[in-house]
Coordinates of C-alpha atoms in Angstrom, one line a residue:
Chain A
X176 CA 1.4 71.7 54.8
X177 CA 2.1 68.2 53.6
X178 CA 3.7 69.4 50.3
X179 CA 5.8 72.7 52.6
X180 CA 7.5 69.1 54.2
X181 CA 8.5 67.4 51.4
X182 CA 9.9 70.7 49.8
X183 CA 11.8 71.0 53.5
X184 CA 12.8 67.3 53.3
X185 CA 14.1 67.8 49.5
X186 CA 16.0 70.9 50.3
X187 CA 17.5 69.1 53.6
X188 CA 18.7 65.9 51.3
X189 CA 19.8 68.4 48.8
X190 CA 22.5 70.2 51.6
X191 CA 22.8 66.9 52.8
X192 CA 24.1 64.9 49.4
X193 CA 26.0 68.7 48.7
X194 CA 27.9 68.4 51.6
X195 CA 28.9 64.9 51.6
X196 CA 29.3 65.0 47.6
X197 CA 31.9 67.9 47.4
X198 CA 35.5 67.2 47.1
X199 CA 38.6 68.5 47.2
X200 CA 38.9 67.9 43.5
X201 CA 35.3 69.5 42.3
X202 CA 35.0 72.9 40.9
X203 CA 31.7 74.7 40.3
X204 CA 30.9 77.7 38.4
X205 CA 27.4 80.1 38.3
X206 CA 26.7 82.3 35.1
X207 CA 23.8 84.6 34.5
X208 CA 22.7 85.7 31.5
X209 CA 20.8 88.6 30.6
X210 CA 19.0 89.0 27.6
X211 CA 16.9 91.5 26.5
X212 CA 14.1 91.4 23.9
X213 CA 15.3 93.4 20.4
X214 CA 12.7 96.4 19.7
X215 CA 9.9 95.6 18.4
X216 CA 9.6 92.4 19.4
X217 CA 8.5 89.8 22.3
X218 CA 9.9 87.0 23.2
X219 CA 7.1 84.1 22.0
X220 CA 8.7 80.9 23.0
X221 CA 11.8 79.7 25.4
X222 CA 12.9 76.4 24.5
X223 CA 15.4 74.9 27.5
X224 CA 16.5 71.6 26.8
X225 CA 19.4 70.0 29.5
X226 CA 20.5 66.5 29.3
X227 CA 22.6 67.5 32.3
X228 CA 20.8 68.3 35.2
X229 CA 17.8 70.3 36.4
X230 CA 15.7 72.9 34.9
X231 CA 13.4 75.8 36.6
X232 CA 11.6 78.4 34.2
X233 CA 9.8 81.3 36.3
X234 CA 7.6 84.0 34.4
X235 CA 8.6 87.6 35.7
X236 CA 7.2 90.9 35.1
X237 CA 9.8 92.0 32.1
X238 CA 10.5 91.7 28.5
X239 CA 14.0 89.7 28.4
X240 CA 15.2 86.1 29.4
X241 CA 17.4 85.6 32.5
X242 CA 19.5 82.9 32.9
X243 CA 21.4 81.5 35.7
X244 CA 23.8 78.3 35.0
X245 CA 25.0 76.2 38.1
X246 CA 28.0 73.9 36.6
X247 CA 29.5 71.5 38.9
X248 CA 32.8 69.0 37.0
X249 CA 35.6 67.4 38.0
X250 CA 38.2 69.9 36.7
X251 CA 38.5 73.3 35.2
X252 CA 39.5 72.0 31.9
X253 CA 36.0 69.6 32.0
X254 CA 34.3 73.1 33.7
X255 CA 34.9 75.0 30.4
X256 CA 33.3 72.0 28.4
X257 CA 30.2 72.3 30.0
X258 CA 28.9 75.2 27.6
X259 CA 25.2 76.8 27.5
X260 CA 24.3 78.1 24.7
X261 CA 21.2 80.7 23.9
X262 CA 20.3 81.4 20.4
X263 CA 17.3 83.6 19.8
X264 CA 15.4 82.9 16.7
X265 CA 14.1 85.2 14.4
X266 CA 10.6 86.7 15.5
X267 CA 10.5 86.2 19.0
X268 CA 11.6 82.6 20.1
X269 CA 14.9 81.5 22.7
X270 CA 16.5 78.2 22.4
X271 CA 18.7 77.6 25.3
X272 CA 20.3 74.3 25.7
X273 CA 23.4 72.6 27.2
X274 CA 26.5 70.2 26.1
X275 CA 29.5 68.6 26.9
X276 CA 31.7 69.6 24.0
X277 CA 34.4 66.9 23.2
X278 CA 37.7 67.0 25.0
X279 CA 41.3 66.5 24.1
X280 CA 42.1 64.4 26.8
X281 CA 42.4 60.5 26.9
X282 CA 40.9 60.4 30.7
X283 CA 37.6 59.9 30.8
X284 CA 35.0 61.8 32.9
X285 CA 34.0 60.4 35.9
X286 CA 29.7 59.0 36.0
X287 CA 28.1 61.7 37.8
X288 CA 30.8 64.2 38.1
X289 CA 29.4 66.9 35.6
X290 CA 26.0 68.6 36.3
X291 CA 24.7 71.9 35.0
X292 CA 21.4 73.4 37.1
X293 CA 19.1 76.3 34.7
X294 CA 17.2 78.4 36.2
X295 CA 15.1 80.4 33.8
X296 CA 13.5 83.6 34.2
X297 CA 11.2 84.6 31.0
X298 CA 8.7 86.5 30.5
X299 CA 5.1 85.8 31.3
X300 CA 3.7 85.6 27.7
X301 CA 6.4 83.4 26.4
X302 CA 5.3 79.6 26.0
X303 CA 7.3 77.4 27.5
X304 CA 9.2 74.5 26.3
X305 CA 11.9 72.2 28.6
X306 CA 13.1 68.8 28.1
X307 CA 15.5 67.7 30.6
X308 CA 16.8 63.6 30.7
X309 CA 17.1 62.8 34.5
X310 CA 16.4 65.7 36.4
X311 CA 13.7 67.8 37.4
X312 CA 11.5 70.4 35.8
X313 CA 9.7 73.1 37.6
X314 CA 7.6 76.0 36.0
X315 CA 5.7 78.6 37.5
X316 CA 4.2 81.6 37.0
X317 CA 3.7 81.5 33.4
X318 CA 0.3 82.8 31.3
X319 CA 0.9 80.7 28.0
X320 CA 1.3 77.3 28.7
X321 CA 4.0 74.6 29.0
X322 CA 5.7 71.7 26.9
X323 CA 7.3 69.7 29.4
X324 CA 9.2 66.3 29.5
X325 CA 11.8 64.0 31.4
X326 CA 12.8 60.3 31.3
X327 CA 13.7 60.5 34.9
X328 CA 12.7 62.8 37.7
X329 CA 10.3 65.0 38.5
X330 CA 7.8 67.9 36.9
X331 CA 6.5 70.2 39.2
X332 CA 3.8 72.9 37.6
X333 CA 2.3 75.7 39.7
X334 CA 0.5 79.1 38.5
X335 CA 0.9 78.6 34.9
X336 CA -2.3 80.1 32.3
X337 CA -2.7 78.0 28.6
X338 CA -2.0 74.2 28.0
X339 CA 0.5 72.8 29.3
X340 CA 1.6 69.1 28.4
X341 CA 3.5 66.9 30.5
X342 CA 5.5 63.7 29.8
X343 CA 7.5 61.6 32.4
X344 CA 9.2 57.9 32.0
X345 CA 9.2 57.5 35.4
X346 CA 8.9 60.1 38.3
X347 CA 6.3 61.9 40.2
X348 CA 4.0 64.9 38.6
X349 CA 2.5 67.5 40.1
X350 CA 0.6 70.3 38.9
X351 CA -1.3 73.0 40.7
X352 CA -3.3 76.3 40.1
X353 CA -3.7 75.4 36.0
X354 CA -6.0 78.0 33.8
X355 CA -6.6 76.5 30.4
X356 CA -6.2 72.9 29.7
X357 CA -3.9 69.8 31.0
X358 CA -2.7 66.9 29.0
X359 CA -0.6 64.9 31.3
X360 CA 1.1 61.6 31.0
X361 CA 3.8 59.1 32.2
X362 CA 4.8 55.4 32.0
X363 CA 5.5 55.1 35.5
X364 CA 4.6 58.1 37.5
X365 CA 2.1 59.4 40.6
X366 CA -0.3 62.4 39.2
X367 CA -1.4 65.0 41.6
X368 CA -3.5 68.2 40.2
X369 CA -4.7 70.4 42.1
X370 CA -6.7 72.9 41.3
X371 CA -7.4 72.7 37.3
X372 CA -9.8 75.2 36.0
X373 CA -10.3 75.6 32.3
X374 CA -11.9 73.3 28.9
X375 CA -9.9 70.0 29.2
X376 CA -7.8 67.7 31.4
X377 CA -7.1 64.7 30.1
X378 CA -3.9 62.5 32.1
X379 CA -3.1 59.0 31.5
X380 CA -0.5 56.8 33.3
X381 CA 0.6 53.2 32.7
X382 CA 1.3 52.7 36.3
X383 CA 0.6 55.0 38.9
X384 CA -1.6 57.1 41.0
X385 CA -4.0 60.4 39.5
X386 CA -5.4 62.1 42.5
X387 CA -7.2 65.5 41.5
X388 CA -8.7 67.8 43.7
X389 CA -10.9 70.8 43.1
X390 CA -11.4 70.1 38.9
X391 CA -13.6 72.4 37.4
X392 CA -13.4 71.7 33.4
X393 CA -15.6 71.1 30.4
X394 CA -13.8 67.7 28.8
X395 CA -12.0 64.9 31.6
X396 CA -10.7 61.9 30.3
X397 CA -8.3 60.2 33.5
X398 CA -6.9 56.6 32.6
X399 CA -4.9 54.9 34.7
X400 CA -4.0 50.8 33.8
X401 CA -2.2 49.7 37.4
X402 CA -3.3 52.0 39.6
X403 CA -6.4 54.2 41.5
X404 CA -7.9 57.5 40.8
X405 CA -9.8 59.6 43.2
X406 CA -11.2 62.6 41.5
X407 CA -12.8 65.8 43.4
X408 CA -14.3 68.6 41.4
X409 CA -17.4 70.4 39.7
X410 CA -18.7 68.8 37.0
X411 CA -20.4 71.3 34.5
X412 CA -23.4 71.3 31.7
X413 CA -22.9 69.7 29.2
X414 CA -19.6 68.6 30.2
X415 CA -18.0 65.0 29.4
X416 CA -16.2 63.0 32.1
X417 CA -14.9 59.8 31.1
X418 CA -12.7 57.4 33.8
X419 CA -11.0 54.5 33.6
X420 CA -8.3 51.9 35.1
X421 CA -8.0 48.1 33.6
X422 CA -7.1 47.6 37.1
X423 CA -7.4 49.9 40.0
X424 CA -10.3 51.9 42.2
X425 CA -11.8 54.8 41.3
X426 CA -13.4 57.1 43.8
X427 CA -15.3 60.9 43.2
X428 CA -16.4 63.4 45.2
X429 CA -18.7 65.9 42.7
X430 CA -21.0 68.2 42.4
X431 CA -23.0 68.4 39.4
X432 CA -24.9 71.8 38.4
X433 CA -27.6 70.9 36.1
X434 CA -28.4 67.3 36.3
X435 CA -26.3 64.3 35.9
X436 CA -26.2 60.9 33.2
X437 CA -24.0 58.2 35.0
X438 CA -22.6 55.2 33.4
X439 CA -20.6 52.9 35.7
X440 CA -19.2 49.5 35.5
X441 CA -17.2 47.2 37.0
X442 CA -15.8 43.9 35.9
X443 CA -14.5 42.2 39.1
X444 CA -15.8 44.9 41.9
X445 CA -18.5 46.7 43.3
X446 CA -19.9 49.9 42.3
X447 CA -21.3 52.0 44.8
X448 CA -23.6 55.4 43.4
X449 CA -25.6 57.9 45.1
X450 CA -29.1 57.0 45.9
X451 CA -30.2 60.2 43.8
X452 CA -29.2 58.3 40.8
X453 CA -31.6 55.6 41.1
X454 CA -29.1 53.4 38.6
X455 CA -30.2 50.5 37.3
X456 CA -28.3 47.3 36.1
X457 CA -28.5 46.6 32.7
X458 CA -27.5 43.2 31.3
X459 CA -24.5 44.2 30.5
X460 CA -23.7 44.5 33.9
X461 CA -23.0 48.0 33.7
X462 CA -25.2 50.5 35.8
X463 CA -27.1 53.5 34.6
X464 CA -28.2 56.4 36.5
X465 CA -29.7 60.0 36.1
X466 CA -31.4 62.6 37.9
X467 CA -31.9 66.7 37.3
X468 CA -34.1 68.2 34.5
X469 CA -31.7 70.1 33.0
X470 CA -31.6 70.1 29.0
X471 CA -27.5 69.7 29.1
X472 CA -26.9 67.0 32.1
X473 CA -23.2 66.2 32.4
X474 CA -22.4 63.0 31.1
X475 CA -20.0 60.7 33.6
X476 CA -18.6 57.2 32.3
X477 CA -16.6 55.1 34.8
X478 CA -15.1 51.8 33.8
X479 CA -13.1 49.5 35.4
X480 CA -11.9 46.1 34.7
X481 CA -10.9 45.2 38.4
X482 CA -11.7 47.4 40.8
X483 CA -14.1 49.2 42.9
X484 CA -16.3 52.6 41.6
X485 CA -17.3 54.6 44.5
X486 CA -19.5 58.3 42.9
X487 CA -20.5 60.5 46.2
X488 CA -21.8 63.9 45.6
X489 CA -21.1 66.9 47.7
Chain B
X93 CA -4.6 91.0 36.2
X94 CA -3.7 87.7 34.9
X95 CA -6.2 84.7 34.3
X96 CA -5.6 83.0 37.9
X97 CA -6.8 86.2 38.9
X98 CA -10.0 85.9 37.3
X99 CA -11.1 82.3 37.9
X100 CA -10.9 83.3 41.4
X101 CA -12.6 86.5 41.5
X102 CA -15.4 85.4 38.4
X103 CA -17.6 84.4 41.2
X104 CA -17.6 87.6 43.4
X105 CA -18.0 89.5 40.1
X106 CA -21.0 88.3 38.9
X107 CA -22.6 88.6 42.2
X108 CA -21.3 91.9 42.3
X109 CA -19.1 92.1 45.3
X110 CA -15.6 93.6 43.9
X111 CA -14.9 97.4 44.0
X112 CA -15.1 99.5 41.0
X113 CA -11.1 99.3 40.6
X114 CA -11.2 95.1 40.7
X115 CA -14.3 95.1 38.2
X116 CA -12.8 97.6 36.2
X117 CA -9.5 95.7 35.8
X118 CA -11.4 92.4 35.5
X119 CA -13.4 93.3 32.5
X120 CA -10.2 94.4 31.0
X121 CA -8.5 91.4 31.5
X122 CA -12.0 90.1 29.3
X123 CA -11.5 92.4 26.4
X124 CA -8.6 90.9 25.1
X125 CA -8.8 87.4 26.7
X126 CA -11.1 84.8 24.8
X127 CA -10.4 81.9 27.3
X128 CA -11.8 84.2 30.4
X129 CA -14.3 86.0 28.4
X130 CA -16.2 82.3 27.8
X131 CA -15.8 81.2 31.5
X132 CA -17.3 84.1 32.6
X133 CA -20.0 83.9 30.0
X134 CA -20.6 80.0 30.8
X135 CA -20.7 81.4 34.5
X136 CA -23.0 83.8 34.4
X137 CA -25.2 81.9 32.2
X138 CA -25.2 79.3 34.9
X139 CA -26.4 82.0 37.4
X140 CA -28.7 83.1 35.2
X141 CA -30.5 79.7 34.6
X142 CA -30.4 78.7 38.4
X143 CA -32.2 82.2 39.4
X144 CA -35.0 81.1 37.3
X145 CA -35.6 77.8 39.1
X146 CA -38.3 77.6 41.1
X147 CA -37.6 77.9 44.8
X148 CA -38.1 74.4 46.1
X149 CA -39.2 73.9 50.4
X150 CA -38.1 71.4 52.6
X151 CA -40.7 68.7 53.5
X152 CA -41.9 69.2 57.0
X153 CA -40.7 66.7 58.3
X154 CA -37.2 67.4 57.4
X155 CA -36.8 69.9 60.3
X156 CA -38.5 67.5 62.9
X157 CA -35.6 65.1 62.3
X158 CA -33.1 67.5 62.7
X159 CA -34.7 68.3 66.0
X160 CA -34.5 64.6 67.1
X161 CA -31.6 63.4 66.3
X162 CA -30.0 67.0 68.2
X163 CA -32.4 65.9 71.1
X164 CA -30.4 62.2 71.3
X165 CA -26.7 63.9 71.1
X166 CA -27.7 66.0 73.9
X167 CA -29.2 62.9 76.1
X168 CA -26.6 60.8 75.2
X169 CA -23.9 63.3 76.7
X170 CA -25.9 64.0 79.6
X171 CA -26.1 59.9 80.1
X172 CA -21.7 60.3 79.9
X173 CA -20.1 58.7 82.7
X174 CA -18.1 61.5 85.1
X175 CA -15.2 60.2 84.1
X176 CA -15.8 61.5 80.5
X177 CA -15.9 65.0 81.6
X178 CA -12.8 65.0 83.4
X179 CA -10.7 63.4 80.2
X180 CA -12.8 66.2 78.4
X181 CA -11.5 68.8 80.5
X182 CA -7.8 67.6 81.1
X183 CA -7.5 66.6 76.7
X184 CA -5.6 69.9 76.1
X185 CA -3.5 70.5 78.9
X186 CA -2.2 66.5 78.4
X187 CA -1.3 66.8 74.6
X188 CA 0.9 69.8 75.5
X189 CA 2.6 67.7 78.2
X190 CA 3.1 65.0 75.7
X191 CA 4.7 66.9 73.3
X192 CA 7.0 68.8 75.9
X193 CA 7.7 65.5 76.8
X194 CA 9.0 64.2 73.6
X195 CA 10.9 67.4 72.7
X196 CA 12.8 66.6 76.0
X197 CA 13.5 62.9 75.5
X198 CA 14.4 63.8 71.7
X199 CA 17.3 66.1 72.8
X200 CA 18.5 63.8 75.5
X201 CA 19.0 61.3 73.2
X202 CA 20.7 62.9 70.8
X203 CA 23.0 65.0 73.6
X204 CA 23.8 61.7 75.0
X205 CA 24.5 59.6 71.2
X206 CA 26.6 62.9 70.4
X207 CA 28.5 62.2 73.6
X208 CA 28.7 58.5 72.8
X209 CA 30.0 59.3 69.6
X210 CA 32.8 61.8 70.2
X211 CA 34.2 59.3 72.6
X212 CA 33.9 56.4 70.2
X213 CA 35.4 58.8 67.2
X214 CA 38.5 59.6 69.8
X215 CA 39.7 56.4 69.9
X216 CA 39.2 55.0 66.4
X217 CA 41.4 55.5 63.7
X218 CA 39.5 57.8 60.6
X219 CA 38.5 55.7 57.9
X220 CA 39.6 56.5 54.7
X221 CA 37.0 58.5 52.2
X222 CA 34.9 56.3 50.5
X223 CA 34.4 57.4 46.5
X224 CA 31.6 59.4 46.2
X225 CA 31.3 59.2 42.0
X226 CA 31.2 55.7 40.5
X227 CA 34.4 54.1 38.7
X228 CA 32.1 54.3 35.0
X229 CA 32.9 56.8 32.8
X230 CA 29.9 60.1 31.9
X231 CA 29.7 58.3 28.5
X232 CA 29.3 54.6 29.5
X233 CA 27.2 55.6 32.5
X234 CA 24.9 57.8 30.0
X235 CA 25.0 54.8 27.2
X236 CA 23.5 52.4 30.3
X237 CA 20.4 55.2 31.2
X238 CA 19.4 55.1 27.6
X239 CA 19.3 51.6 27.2
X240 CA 17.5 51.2 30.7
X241 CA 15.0 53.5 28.7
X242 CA 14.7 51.6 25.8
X243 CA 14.2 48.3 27.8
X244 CA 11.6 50.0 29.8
X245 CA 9.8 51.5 27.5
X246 CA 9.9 48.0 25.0
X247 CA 8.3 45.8 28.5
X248 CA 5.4 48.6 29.0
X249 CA 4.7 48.2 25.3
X250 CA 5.4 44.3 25.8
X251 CA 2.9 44.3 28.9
X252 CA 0.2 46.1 27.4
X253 CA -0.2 44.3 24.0
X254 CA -0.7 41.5 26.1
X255 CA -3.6 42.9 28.2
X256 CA -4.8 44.6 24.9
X257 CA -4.8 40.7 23.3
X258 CA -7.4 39.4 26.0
X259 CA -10.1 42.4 25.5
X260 CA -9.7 42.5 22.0
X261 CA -12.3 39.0 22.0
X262 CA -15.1 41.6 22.7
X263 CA -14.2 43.7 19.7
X264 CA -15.9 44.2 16.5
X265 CA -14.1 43.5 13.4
X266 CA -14.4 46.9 12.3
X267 CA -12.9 48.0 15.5
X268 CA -10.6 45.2 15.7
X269 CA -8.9 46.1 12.1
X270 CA -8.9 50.0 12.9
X271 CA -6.9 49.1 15.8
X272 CA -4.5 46.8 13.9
X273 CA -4.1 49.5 11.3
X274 CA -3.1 51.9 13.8
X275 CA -0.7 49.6 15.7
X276 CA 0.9 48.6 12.8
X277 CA 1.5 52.1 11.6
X278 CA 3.4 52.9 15.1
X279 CA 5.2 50.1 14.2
X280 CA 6.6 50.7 11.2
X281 CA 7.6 54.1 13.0
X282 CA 9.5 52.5 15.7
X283 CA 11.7 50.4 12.9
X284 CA 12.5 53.2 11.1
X285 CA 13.4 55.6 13.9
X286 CA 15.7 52.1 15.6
X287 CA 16.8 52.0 11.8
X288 CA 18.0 55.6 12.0
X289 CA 19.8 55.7 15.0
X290 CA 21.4 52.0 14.4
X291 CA 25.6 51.9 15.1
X292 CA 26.9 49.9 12.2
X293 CA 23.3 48.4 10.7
X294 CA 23.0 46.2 14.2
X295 CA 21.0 46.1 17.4
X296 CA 23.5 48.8 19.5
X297 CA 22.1 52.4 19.3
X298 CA 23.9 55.5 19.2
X299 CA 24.3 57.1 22.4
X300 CA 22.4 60.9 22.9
X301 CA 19.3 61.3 24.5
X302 CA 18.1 64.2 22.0
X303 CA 18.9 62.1 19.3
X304 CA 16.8 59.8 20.7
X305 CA 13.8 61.6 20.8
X306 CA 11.7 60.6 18.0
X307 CA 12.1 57.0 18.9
X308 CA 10.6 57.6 22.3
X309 CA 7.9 59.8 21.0
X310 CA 6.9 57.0 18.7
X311 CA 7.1 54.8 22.2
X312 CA 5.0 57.4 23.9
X313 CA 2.4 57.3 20.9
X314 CA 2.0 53.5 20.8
X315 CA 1.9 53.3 24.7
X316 CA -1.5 55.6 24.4
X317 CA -3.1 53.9 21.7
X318 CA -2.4 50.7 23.4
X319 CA -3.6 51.7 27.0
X320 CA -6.8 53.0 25.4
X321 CA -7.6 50.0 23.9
X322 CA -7.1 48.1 27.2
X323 CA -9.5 50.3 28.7
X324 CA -12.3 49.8 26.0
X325 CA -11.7 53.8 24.1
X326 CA -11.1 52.3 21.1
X327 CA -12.3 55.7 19.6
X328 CA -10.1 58.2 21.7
X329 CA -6.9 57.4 19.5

């Protein structure tokens, strides 16, 4: 519900900016591109990169690449600059990318007055790759994984099979309904998975929040170093769990199959575990805790150097 | 039948509650998937190992507790003074009046500022349009977002090696000159890469963002091995 607002709020301040950004002296052009797979072979790996605006890959149910270009500049002569160029390699893979070829003219181009929009259709096997510089990047509905970074922006994930890698500068993150394994990171930048089912998620931000909800994998390593993580999710056999902040709270919610091996600690802040643990305090000052008779308890490590460590099992 | 699918529908499977079409496409889906084809092993394992716990009973006196802490609720809404029940009763019918309400008060606002402001707009001269695109040119205003990067990028590395200087005390030297190795390797990297993309052999950069893309990386790389140390994994990088 919350997130169906925020997409209504971004679409309204997107009409909004449109309308009160368009001039007289703007001219925009939309392309699409069609492009089919030669016989024989399937399209393995679509590389986008735009340094000039947004990109949005969606998998679809065929063989060849779609692409629709939204160019917006200041001129027609500065229009026919903006170019978008798809190469496909041999063997499968598509490199699409965007430029700004040189002009003739001594005027320079306005800050802000040229902007090209990708939108991606590919099919669902390819493995994606996009690389934008301030701008979003949204993906969806892809079966073998993602590549995806920005300096500036956004990266928005949803549906998507395989691993999929993330890097931001600074922006917000989200990524939702992921089958396989997460590697996620940003400098400055809020984290929100939802739903990650598969061997690995490992995420790491310099500043920022990682909230996860409904987790359900075999390796988690979540670091944040100014900010707090709050972790829901299934913690299996076997499995290793590993969280830490140098300076922020950390609060899960899990449930634990076959029996459980806690290690918490806090430098400056109190650690709160379930009573099912009976955790001790060890010189150290770190507590330990464990309970279930299972041969393959998962192992849980929680550190942080200020902060406070709240484990709750449902 | 794509592996979403099957995360979601493992579950029903093994306990044998899909149709013969769903199974049938499911266990397709597993003969040429390896990823699903262990999650469903690792599940049905699990289900196999917890049907051969043994059943375990509640103590007794787990269900008399139940039973006395229902018994209190109940006396302590009987014990509710009258006015309770009638805010009970009337809760619904008020928080649709309330939000009528606001609806109504909402619009009259805005009818009457429109009003205000078509009179206000009639008798004031238009003001000119104010320019929408800044006065810097594409090139300078790109040259500025890279070096906004760089700068940004240089103070997280700056701000961590300085966090990372305070734990390394509880180090070992072994860990402590692992670390160092590594750092300095990252280093080096950075030089080279600023080398690389150096305008005339000084401090000012060339200006493109994909040309600039092993330098971040080699940001990005140090920026992890730093914010692991400062959390004590010295042995994740």
């Amino acid at each position: 519900m919350t997130r169906a607002l925020v997409r209504g709020a971004q679409a309204l301040g997107f009409l909004v900016a449109l309308a009160g950004s368009a001039r007289a002296d703007e001219v925009f052009e939309r392309d699409a591109v069609n492009v089919s797979a030669p016989p024989g072979v399937d399209i393995s790996r679509v590389s986008v990169d735009n340094r000039l605006g947004d990109v949005t890959v969606r998998g679809h149910d065929h063989e060849g690449i779609v692409v629709h270009a939204f160019k917006r500049a200041p001129d027609d002569e500065t229009l026919e600059r903006l170019v978008v160029s798809l190469v496909p390699e041999p063997g499968g893979p598509v490199s699409i990318r965007t430029s700004l070829l040189a002009g003739l003219e001594s005027r320079p181009i306005p800050a802000g007055a040229v902007e090209v929009d990708l939108v991606v259709l590919v099919p669902r096997s390819a493995r994606v790759r996009a690389e934008v510089w301030n701008g979003s990047i949204e993906v969806e509905g892809v079966d073998n994984g993602a590549e995806l970074a920005a300096n500036e922006g956004e990266i928005d994930v949803k549906q998507v099979s395989g691993e999929v890698s993330t890097h931001i500068a600074h922006g917000p993150q989200e990524l939702a309904e992921i089958f396989g394994a997460v590697d996620a990171r940003g400098v400055e930048s809020d984290l929100d998975l939802e739903e990650v089912i598969g061997s690995r998620l490992a995420a790491s931000v310099y500043r920022g929040r990682v909230s996860a909800r409904h987790v359900r994998v075999r390796e988690l390593s979540v670091r944040t170093i100014h900010g707090s993580v709050r972790l829901e999710g299934t913690l299996l056999a076997g499995g290793h769990y590993r969280v830490s902040a140098y300076r922020g709270n950390l609060e899960l919610r899990v449930r634990s199959e076959f029996g459980l091996r806690v290690m918490a600690r806090s430098k400056s802040g109190q650690v709160r575990l379930p009573k099912v643990l009976a955790a001790r305090r060890a010189a150290t000052g770190a507590f330990f805790g464990a309970y279930g008779s299972g041969r393959s308890p998962a192992e849980l490590q929680l550190t942080t150097g200020m902060g406070h460590i709240t484990l709750a099992e449902f | 039948m794509r592996c979403g699918d099957v995360a979601r529908l493992s579950s029903a499977y093994l306990d044998g509650e899909l149709d013969d079409r769903m199974s049938s496409a499911l266990r397709g889906h597993l003969r040429t998937c390896d990823r699903c084809r262990v999650l469903v092993e690792d599940e049905a394992a699990l289900v196999r190992a917890a049907g051969e716990l043994e059943p375990l009973e509640p103590p007794a006196e787990l269900w008399a507790a139940i039973e006395d802490r229902l018994a209190d609720a109940e006396i302590a809404d009987a014990e509710r003074p009258r006015y309770w029940m009638w805010w009970r009763a009337a809760r619904p019918y008020l928080a649709g009046l309330s939000l009528v309400g606001a609806a109504a008060a909402a619009a009259l606002f805005l009818w009457q500022r429109e009003a205000g402001e078509s009179a206000a707009a009639a008798s004031e001269p238009v003001p000119p349009p104010v320019a929408l695109v800044s006065s810097r040119s594409h090139e300078e205003a790109r040259a500025s977002e890279l070096s906004r990067a760089d700068r940004r990028y240089q103070e997280t590395i700056a701000e961590l090696r300085a966090i990372v200087e305070t734990e390394r005390a509880a180090w070992t030297p072994e860990e402590v000159a692992a670390f160092d190795a590594r750092l300095a390797e990252l280093d080096a990297r950075i030089v080279a890469e600023r080398a690389r993309l150096s305008v005339g052999g000084g401090e000012e950069l060339a200006t493109s963002a994909a040309g600039r893309d092993p330098l971040y990386a080699a940001y990005r790389a140090q920026i992890d091995v730093l914010s692991a140390a400062a959390v004590g994994e010295l042995g994740a990088r």
